[in-house]
Coordinates of C-alpha atoms in Angstrom, one line a residue:
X1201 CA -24.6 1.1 8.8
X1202 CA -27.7 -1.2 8.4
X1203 CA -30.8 0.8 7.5
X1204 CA -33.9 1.2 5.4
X1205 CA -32.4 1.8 1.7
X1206 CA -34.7 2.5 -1.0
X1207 CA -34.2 3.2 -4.3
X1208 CA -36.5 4.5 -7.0
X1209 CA -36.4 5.1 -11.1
X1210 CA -38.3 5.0 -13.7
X1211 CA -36.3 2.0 -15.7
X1212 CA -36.8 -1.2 -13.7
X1213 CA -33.3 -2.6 -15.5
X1214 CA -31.5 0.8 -13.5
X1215 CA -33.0 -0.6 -10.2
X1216 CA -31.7 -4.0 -10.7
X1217 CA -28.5 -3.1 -12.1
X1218 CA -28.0 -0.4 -9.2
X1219 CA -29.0 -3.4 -6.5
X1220 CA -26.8 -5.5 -8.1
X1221 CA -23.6 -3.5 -8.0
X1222 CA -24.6 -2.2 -4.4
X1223 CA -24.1 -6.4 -3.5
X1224 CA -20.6 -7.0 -5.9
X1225 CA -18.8 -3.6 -4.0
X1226 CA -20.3 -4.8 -0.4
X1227 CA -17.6 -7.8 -0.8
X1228 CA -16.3 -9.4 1.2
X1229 CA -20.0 -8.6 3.3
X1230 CA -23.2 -10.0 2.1
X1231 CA -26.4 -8.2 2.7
X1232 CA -28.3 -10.2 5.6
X1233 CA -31.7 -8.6 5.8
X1234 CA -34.6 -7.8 3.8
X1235 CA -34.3 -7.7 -0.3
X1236 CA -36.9 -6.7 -2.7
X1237 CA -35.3 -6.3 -6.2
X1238 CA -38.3 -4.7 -7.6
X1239 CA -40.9 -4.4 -5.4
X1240 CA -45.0 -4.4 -6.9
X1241 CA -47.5 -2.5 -5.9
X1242 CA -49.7 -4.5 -3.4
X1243 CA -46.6 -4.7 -1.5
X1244 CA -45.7 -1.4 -0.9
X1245 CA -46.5 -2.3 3.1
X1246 CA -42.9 -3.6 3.5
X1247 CA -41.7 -0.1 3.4
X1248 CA -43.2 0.0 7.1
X1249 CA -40.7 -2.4 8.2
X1250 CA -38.8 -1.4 10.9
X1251 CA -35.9 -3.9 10.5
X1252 CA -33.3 -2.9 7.8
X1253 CA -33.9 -3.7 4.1
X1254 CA -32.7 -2.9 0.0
X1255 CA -35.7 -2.5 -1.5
X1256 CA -35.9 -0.7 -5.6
X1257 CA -39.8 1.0 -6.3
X1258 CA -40.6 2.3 -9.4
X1259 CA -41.1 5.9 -9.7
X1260 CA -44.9 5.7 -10.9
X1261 CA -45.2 3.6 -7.6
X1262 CA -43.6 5.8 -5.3
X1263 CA -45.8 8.6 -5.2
X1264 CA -48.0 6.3 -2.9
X1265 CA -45.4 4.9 -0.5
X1266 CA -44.3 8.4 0.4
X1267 CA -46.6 8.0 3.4
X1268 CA -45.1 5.0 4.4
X1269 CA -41.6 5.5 4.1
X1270 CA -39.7 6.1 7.8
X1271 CA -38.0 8.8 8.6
X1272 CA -34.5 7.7 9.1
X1273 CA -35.1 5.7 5.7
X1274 CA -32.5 6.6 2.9
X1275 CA -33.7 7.1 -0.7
X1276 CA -31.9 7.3 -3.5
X1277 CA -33.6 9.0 -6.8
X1278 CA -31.1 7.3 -9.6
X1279 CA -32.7 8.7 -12.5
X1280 CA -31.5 12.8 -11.0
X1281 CA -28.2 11.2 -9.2
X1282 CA -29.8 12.6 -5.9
X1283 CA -30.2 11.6 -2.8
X1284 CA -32.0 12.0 0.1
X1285 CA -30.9 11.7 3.9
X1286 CA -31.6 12.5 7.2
X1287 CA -28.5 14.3 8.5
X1288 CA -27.0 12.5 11.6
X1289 CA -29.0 9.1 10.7
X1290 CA -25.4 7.1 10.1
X1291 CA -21.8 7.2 10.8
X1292 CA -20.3 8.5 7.9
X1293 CA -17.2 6.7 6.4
X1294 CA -13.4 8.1 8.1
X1295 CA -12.4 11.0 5.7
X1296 CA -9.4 9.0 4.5
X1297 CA -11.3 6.1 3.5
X1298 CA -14.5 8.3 1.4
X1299 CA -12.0 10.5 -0.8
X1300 CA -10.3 7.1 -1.9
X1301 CA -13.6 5.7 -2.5
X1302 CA -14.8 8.8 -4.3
X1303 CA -11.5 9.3 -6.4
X1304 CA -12.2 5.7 -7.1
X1305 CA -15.8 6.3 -8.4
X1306 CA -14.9 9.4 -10.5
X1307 CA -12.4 7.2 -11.9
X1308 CA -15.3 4.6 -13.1
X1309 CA -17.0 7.2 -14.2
X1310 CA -14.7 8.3 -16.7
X1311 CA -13.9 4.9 -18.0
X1312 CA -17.6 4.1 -18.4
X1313 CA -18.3 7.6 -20.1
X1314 CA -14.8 6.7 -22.9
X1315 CA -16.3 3.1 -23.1
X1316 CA -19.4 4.4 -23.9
X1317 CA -18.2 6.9 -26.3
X1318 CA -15.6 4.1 -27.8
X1319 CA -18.6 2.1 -28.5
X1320 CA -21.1 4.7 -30.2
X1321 CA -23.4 4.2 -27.6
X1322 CA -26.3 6.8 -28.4
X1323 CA -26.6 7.2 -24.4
X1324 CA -22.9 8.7 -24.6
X1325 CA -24.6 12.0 -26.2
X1326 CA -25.5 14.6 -23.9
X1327 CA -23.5 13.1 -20.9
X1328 CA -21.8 15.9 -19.1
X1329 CA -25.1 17.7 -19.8
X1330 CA -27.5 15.0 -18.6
X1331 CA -25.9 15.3 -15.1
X1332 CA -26.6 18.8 -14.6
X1333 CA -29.6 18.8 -15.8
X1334 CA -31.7 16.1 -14.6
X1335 CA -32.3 17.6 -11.5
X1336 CA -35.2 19.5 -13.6
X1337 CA -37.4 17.2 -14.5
X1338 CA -40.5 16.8 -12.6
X1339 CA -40.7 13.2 -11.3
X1340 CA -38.0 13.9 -8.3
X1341 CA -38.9 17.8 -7.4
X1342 CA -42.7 16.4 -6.4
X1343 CA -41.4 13.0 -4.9
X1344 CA -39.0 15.7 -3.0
X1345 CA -41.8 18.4 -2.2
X1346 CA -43.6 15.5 -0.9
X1347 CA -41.3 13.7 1.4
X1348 CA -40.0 17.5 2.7
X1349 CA -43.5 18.1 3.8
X1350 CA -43.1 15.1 6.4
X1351 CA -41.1 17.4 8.3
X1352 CA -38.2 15.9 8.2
X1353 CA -34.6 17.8 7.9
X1354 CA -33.6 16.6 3.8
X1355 CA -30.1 16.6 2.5
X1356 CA -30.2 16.1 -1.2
X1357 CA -26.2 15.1 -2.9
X1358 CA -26.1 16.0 -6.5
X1359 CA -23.1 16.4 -8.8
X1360 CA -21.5 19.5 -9.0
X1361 CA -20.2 21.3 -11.7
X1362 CA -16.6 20.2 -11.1
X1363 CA -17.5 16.5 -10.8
X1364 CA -18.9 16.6 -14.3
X1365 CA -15.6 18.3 -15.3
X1366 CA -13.7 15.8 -14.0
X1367 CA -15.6 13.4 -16.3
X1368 CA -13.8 14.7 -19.4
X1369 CA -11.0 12.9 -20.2
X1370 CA -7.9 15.1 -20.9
X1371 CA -5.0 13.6 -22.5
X1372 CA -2.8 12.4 -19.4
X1373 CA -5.8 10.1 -18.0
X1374 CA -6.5 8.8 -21.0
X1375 CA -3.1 7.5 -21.4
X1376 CA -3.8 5.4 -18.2
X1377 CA -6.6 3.9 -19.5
X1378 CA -6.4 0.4 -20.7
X1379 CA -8.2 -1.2 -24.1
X1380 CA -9.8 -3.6 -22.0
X1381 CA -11.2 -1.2 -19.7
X1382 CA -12.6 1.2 -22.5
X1383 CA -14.0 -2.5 -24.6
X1384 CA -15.9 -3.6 -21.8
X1385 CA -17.8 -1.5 -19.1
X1386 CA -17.4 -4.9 -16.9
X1387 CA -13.7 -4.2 -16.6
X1388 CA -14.5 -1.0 -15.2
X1389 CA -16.7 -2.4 -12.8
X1390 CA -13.7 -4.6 -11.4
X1391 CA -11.7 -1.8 -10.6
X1392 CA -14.1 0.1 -9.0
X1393 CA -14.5 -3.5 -7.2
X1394 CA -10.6 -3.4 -6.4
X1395 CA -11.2 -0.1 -4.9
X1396 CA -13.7 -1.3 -2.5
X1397 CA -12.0 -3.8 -1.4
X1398 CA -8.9 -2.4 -0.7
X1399 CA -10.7 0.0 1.3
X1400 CA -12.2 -2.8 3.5
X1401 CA -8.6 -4.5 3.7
X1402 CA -6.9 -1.0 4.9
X1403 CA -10.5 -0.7 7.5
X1404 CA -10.5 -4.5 8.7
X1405 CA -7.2 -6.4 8.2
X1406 CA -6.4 -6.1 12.0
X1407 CA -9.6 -8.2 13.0
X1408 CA -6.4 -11.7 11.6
X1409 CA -4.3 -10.5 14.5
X1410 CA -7.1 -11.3 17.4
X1411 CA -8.7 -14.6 15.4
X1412 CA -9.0 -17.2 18.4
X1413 CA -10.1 -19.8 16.3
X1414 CA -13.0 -20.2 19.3
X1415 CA -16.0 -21.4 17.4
X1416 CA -18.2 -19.8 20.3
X1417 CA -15.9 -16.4 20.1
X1418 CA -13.8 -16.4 17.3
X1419 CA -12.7 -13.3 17.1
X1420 CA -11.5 -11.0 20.4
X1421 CA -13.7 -7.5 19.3
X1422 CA -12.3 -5.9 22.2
X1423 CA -8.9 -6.3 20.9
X1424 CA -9.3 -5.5 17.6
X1425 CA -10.9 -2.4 18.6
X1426 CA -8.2 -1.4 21.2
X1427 CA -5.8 -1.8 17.9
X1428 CA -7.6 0.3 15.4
X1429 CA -6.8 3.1 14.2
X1430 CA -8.6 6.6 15.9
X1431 CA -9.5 7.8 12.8
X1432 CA -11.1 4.7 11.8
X1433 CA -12.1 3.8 15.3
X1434 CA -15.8 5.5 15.2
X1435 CA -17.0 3.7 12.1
X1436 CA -15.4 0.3 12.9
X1437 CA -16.9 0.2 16.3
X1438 CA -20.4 0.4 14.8
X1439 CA -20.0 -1.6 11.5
X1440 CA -18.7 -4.7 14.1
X1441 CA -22.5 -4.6 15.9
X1442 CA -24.4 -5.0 13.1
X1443 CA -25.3 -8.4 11.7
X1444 CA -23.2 -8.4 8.3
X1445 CA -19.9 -8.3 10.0
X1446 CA -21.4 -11.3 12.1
X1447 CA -22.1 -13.3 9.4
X1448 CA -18.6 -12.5 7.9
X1449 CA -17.0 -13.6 11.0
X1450 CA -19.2 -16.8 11.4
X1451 CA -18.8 -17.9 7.7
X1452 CA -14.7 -17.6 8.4
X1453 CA -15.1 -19.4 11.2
X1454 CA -16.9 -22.4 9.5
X1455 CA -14.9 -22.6 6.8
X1456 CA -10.9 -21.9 8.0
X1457 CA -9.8 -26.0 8.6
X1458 CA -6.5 -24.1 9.4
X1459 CA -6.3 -21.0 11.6
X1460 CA -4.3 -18.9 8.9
X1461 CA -5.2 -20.4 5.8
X1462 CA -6.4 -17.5 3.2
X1463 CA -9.7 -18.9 2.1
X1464 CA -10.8 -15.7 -0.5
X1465 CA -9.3 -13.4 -2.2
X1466 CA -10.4 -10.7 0.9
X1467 CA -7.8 -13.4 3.4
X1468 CA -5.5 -13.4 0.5
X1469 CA -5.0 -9.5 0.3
X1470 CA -5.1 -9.2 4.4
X1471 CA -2.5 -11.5 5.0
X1472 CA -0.4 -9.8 2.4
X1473 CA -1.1 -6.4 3.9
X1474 CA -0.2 -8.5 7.3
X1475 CA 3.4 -9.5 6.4
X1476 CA 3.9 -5.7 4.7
X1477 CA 3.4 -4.2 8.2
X1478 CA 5.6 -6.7 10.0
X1479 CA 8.3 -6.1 7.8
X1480 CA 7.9 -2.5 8.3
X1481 CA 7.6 -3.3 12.2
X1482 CA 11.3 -5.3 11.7
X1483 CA 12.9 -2.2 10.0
X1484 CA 11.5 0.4 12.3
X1485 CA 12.6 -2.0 15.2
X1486 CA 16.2 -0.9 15.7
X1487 CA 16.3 2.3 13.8
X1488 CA 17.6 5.0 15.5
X1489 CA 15.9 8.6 15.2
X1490 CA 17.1 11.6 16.2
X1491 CA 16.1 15.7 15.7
X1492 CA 14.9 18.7 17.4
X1493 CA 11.6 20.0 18.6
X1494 CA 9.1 21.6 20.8
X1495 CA 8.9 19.6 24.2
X1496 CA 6.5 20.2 27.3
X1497 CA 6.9 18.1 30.2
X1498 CA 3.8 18.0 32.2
X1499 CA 2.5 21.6 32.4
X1500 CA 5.5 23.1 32.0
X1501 CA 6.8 25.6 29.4
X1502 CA 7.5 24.9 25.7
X1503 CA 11.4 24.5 25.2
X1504 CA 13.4 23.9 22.5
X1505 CA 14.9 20.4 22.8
X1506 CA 17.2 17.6 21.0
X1507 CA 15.1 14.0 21.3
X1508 CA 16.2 10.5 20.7
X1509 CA 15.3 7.2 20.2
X1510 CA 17.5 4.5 20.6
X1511 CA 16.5 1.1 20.9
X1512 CA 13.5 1.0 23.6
X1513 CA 14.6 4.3 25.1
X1514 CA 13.7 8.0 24.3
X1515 CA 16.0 10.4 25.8
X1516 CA 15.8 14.1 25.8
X1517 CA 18.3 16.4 26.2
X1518 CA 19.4 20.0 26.4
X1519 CA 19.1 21.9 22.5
X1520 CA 21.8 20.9 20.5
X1521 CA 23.4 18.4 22.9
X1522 CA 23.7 14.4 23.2
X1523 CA 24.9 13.9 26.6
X1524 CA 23.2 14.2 30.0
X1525 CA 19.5 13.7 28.9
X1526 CA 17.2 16.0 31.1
X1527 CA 14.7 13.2 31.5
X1528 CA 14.5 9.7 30.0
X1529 CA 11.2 7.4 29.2
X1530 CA 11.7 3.9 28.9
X1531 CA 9.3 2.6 26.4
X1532 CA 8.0 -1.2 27.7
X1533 CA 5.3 -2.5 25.6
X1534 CA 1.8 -1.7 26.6
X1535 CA 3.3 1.3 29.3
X1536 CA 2.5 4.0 26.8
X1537 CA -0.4 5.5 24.8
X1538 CA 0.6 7.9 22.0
X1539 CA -2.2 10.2 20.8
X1540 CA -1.9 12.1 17.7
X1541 CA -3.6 15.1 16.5
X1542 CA -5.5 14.5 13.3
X1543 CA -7.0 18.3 13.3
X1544 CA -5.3 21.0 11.2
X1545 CA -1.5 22.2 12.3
X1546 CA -1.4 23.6 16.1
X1547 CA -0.4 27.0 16.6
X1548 CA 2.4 28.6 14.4
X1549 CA 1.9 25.6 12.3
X1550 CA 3.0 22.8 14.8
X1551 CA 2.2 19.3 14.5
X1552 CA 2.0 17.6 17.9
X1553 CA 1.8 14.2 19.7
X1554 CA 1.5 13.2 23.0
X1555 CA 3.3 10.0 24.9
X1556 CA 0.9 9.4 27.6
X1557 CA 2.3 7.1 30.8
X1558 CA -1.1 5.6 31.8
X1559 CA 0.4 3.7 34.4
X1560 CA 1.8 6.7 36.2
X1561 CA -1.4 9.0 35.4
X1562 CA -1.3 11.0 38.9
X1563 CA 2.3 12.3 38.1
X1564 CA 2.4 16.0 37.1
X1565 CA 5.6 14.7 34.4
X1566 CA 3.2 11.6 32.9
X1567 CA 2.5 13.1 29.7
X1568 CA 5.4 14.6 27.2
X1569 CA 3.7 16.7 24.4
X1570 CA 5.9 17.3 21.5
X1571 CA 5.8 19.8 18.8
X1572 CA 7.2 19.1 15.1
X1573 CA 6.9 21.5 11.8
X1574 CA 6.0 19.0 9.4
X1575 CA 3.6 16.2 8.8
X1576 CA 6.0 13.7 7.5
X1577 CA 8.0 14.4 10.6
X1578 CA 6.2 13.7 12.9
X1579 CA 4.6 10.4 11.0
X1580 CA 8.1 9.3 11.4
X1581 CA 8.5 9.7 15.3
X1582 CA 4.8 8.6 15.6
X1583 CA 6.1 4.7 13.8
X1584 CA 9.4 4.9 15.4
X1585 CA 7.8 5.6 19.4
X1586 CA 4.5 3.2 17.8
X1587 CA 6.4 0.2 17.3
X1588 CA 8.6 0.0 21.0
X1589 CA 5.2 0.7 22.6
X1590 CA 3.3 -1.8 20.8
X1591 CA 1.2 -4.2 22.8
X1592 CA 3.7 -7.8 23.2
X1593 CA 0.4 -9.8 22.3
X1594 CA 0.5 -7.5 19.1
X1595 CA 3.8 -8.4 18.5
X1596 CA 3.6 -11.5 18.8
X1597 CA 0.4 -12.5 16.6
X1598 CA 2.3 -10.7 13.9
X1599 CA 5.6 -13.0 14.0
X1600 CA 3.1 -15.8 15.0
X1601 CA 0.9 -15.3 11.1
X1602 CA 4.3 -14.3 9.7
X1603 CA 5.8 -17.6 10.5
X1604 CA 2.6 -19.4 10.2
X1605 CA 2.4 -18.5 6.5
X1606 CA 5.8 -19.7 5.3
X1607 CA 7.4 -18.4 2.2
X1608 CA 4.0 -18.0 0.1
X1609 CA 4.2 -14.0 1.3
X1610 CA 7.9 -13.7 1.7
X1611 CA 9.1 -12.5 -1.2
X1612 CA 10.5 -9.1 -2.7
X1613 CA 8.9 -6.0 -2.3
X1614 CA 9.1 -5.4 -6.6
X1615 CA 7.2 -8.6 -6.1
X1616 CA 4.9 -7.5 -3.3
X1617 CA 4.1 -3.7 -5.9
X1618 CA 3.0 -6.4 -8.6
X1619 CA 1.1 -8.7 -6.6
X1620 CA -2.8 -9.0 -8.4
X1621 CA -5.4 -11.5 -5.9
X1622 CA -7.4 -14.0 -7.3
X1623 CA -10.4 -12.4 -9.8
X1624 CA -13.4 -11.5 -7.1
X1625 CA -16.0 -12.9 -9.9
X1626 CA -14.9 -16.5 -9.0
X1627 CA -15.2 -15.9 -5.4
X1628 CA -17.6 -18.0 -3.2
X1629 CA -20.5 -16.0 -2.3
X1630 CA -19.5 -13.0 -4.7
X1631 CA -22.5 -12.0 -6.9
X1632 CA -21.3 -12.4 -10.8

């Protein structure tokens, strides 16, 4: 979310370097508001802004901002690896999305640690125990004494014990490791850059499939919404208000001559991503699943039943029998709204999903709740039910992108596993 970000140390080159890699992992978005790489003393009066900014302040200057610092501002202390936050102040990112992204990061930090090492870098000394114990020193217990007397409710995130551990490198992850990453720190930077963006791909790809081309409205939000996942659907709807997904959206819509012609690398890897879900769309088309599981019709009782899908219908019928279905849905596109439960196993470790009628809402029989024992099982009746009741607009902006692209994306899936996009550094816009 856009908000007041500042960062402190007392190493002006950390502040930069920290601003800088904030903007290189924020691609394909560029910051669009306020920017103060170092920021000198007789200015410390921007901190008052109420409009969002980045601003870095040195850690002999801070002491005298703390009184105008607001209280829904986020600051990072870089020299302790802490930070400080007002608890409810942003939408956190979807759980899925922030252990990637933190896997990701733990990753870096292991090749930066062995390239550091690697290259006799007297910094390397003392790494594990540097993290664990800067939250001593003086400089960040007053500037935190200080700020906690404001009244304000102060979440500090420091590394744990186990995070440092995972910084060792044992024998099986250092086998992963390339020589150019452990050579060069930059290489390690462009993974964790890969990371990012892959995130953002997995997050936005969707917003292609409701691109009107409109230059007043070029992209249908509402749609794009209506499509996202619920997981991701809290987070999403706020990042699409704020003003660097505007510019994101403008600066494609300046630039695309054609409709569905990948422009970045960002394009590149969504299209890809794209044609990968329609051919998983084509294969889950006419497959036929059957099995057994808890069913509830309505309000009624849990029982025991044998469910199929075949083609656009889902039959189901009496336990352990394939004739004479007890009741019959057929699934027309845009009928039906499945909900999933993404909390913990129902009771006696049940999975369930509901197929929701929401044209026939007043009918007692409307919803059918269904109850599986494992998690892969039901992810496979959740794509097979998913893709007969998926939107015909949906449907059709897929084969519509699919066919628009030609044979650039249609190649084999060993292909598809080896596929690298363009490097990000020579990317438009991308900070080197």
């Amino acid at each position: 979310n856009e908000c007041q970000i500042i960062l402190t140390s007392q190493n002006n080159f950390r502040l930069k370097a920290a601003i800088n890699c904030l903007l290189r992992l924020m691609y394909p978005f560029h910051w669009q508001h306020t920017l103060v790489p170092l920021l000198p003393r007789p200015c410390v009066g921007l901190l008052k802004l109420k409009a969002p900014y980045l601003i870095a302040v040195n850690q002999f200057v801070f002491p005298s901002c703390i009184d105008l610092i607001p209280e829904k501002a986020i600051v990072a202390f870089l020299d302790h690896n802490q930070i400080r936050i007002r608890p409810g102040s942003f939408i956190p990112l979807p759980p899925q999305i922030k252990n990637r992204l933190s896997t990701a990061i733990q990753q870096f930090r292991v090749m930066l640690f062995r390239s550091l090492v690697t290259n006799k870098d007297p910094g390397a000394e003392g790494f594990d125990k540097k993290l664990l114990n800067t939250s001593k020193r003086s400089g960040a217990a007053d500037s935190q004494k200080q700020l906690s007397t404001k009244g304000l409710e102060v979440k500090i995130i420091a590394p744990t014990e186990e995070d440092v551990k995972s910084a060792t490198i044992s024998s099986q992850k250092s086998k992963r490791l390339t020589s150019a990453s452990i050579a060069r720190p930059e290489a390690s930077l462009q993974i964790l850059k890969r990371h990012f963006l892959n995130s953002f791909v997995t997050l936005f790809y969707k917003f292609r499939l409701y691109w009107t081309g409109n230059p007043k409205q070029p992209l249908d939000v509402r749609g794009f919404l209506k499509v996202t996942k619920p997981e991701y659907l809290a987070f999403v709807r706020k990042f699409v208000r704020t003003e660097i997904f505007g510019n994101f959206i403008e600066l494609r819509a300046a630039l695309s001559i054609d409709q569905h012609t990948p422009s970045y690398a960002f394009d590149e890897m969504v299209y890809r991503k794209i044609y990968e879900k329609y051919q998983k769309i084509k294969s889950l088309q006419d497959a036929t699943i059957v099995g057994k599981m808890l069913c509830q019709k309505g309000k009624g009782r849990w029982k025991m039943r044998s469910v199929e899908v075949l083609r656009n219908r889902l039959n189901v019928y009496k336990y352990n029998k394939r004739k004479g279905a007890k009741y019959t849905r057929i699934l027309k596109p845009g009928w039906f709204q499945l909900d999933v439960h993404t909390d913990s196993p129902q009771n006696n470790n049940y999975y369930s999903f509901e197929l929701r009628n929401v044209w026939d809402t007043e009918k007692d029989d409307s919803t059918l709740t269904f109850r599986v024992t494992s998690e892969n099982e039901r992810k496979d009746w959740v794509k097979a039910i998913r893709v007969r009741i998926m939107d015909s607009h949906l449907r059709l902006q897929y084969e519509f992108i699919v066919a628009k692209l030609g044979p650039r994306f249609q190649v084999a899936d060993s292909g598809m596993a080896d596929f690298k996009p363009p490097d990000l550094a020579s990317e438009p816009g991308c900070a080197k």
